[in-house]
CSV table of C-alpha atoms in Angstrom, one decimal:
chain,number,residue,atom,x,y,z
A,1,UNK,CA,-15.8,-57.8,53.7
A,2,UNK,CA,-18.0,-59.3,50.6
A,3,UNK,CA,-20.6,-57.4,48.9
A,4,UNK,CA,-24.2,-57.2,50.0
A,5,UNK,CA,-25.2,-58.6,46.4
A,6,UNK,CA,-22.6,-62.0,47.1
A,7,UNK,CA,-24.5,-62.1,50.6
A,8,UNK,CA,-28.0,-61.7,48.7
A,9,UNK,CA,-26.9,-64.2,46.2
A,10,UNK,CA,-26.4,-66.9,48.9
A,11,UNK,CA,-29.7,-65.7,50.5
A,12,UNK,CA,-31.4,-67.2,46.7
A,13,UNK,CA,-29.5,-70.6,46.5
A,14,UNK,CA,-31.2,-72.0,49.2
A,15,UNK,CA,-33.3,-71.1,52.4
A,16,UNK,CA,-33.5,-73.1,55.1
A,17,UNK,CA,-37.5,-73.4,56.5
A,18,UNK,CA,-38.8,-72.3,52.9
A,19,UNK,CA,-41.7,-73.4,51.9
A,20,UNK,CA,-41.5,-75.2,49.1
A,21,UNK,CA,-44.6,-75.9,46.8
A,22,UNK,CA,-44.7,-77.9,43.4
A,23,UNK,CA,-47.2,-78.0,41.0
A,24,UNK,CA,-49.5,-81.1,41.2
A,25,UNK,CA,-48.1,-83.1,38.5
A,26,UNK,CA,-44.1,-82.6,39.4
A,27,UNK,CA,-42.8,-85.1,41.0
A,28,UNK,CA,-39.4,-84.4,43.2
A,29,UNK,CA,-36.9,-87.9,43.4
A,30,UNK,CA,-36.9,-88.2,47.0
A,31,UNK,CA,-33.0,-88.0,47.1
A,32,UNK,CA,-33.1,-84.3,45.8
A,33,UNK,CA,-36.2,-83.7,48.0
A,34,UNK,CA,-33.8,-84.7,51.0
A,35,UNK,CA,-30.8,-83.1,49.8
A,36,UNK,CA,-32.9,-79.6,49.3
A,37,UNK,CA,-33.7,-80.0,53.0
A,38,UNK,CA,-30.1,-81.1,54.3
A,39,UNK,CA,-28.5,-77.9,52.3
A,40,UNK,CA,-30.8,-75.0,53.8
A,41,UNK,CA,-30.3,-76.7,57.2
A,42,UNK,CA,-26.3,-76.5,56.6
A,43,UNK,CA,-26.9,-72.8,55.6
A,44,UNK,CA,-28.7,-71.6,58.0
A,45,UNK,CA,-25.8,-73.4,60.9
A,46,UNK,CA,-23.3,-71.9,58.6
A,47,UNK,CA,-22.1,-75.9,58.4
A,48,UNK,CA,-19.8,-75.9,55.3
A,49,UNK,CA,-18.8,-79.6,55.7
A,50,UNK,CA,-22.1,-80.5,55.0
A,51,UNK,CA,-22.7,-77.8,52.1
A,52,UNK,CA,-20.0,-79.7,50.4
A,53,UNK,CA,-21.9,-82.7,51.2
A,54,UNK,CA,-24.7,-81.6,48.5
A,55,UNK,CA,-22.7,-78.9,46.2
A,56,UNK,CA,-20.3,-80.4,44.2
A,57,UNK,CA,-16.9,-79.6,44.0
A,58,UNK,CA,-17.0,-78.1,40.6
A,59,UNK,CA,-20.4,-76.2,41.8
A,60,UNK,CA,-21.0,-72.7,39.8
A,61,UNK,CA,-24.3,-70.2,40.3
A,62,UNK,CA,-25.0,-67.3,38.2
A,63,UNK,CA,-26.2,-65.1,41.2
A,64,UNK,CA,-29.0,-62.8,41.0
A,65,UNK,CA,-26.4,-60.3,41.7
A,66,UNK,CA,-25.2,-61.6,38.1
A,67,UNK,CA,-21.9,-62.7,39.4
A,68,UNK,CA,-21.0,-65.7,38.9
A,69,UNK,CA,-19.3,-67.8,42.2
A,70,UNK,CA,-17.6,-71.2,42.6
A,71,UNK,CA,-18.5,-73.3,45.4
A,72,UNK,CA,-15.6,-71.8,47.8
A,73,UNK,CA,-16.6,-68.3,47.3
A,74,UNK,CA,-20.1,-68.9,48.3
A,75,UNK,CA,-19.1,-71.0,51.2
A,76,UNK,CA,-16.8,-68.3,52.2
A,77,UNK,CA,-19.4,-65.7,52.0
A,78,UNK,CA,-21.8,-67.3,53.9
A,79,UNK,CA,-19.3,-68.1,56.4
A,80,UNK,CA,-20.0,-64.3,57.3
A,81,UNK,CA,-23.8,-64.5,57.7
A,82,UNK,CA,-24.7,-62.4,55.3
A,83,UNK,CA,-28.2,-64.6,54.9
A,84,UNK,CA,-31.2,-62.0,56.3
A,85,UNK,CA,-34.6,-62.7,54.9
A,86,UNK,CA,-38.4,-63.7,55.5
A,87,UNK,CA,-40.8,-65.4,54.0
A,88,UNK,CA,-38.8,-67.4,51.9
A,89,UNK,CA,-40.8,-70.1,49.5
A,90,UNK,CA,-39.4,-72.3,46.5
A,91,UNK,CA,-42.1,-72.8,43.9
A,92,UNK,CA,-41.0,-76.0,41.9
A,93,UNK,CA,-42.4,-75.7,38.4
A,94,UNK,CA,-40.8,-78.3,36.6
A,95,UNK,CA,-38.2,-82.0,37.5
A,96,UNK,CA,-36.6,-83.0,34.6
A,97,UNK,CA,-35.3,-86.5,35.2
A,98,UNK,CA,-32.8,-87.7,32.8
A,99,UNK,CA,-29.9,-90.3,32.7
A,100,UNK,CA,-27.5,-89.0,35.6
A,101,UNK,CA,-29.0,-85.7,35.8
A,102,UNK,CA,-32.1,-84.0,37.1
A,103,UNK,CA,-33.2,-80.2,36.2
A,104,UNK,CA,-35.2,-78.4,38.8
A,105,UNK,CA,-36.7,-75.1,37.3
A,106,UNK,CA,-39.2,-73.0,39.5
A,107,UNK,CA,-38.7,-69.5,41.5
A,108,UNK,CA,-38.3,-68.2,44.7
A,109,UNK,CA,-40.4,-65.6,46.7
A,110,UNK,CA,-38.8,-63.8,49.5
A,111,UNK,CA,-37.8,-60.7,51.4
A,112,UNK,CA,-34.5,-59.7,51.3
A,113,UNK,CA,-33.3,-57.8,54.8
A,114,UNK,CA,-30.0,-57.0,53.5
A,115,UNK,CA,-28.2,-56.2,50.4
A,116,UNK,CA,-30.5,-55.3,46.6
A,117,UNK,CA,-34.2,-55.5,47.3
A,118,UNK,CA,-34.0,-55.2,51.0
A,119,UNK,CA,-37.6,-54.9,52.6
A,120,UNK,CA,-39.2,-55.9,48.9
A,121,UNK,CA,-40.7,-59.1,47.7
A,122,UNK,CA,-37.9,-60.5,45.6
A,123,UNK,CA,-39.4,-63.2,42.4
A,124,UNK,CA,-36.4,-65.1,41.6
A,125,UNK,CA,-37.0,-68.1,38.4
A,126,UNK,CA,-34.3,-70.5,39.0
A,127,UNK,CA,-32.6,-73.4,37.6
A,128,UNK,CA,-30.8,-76.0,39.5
A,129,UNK,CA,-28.6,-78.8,37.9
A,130,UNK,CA,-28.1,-82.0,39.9
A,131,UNK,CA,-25.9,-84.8,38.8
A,132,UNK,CA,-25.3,-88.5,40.0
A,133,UNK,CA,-22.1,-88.2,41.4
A,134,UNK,CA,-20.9,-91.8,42.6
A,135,UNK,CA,-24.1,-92.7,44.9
A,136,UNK,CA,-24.9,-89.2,46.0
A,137,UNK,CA,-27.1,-86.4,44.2
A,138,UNK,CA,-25.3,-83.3,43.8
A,139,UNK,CA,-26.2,-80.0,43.0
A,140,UNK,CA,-24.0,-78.9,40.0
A,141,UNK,CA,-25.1,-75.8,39.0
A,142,UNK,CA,-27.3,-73.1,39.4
A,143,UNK,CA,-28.9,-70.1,37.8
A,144,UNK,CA,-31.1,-67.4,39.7
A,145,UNK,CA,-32.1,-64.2,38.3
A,146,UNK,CA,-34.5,-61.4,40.3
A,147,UNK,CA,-37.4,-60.9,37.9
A,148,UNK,CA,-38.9,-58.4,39.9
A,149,UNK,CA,-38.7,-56.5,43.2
A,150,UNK,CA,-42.2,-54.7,44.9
């Protein structure tokens, strides 16, 4: 059985039906916009073929749990459903377009009902790495860290 913090690092990579918000003058490239939306939607029906349709191969997050998991080990986890939570919004601060790559920075709101934080308002800043990857957008990397916990 994995860890509640692997099930509540899962819970802050992405969540399907969040709410996502960006500050007026970011601009999301539509691909990533979509790709955001495929990903939660493969979470939530625990649908790893189609994670691995948006997280690369070589896909590594620094957890909130501050472990750090390779794309299998997440699938695996959340192969479990270990994902509990409400009121889930993504707050994009900044898109970083550059040749090949795209930085998403922002944090996550949400309430944990498993695992550290459980029944608190979790703030989570973020950083996502996307990289061109033939003709698809994929998500290369990813940092979360829990700021705070009320």
């Amino acid at each position: 059985m994995r860890s509640p913090l692997v099930a509540f690092a899962l819970t802050c990579l992405v969540a399907p039906g969040a709410i996502a918000q960006t500050a007026s003058p970011v601009r999301m490239p539509p691909e990533i916009g979509a790709a955001y939306g495929r990903l939660g939607k493969a979470i939530v029906s625990q649908d790893a073929e189609s994670v691995k349709t948006v997280w690369a191969e070589d896909f590594i997050v620094n957890s909130p749990s501050n472990t750090v998991l390779r794309r299998d080990q997440v699938i695996a986890a959340m192969r479990q459903d270990l994902l509990d939570y409400k009121d889930f919004r993504k707050n994009i601060t900044v898109v970083d377009e550059k040749p090949g790559a795209v930085v998403v920075m922002g944090y996550d709101t949400m309430i944990p009902l498993k695992g550290p934080g459980a029944g608190k308002q979790v703030v989570r800043p973020f950083t996502d790495v996307w990289m061109k990857r033939g003709e698809a957008w994929m998500l290369v990397a990813r940092q979360a860290t829990i700021a705070a916990a009320n």
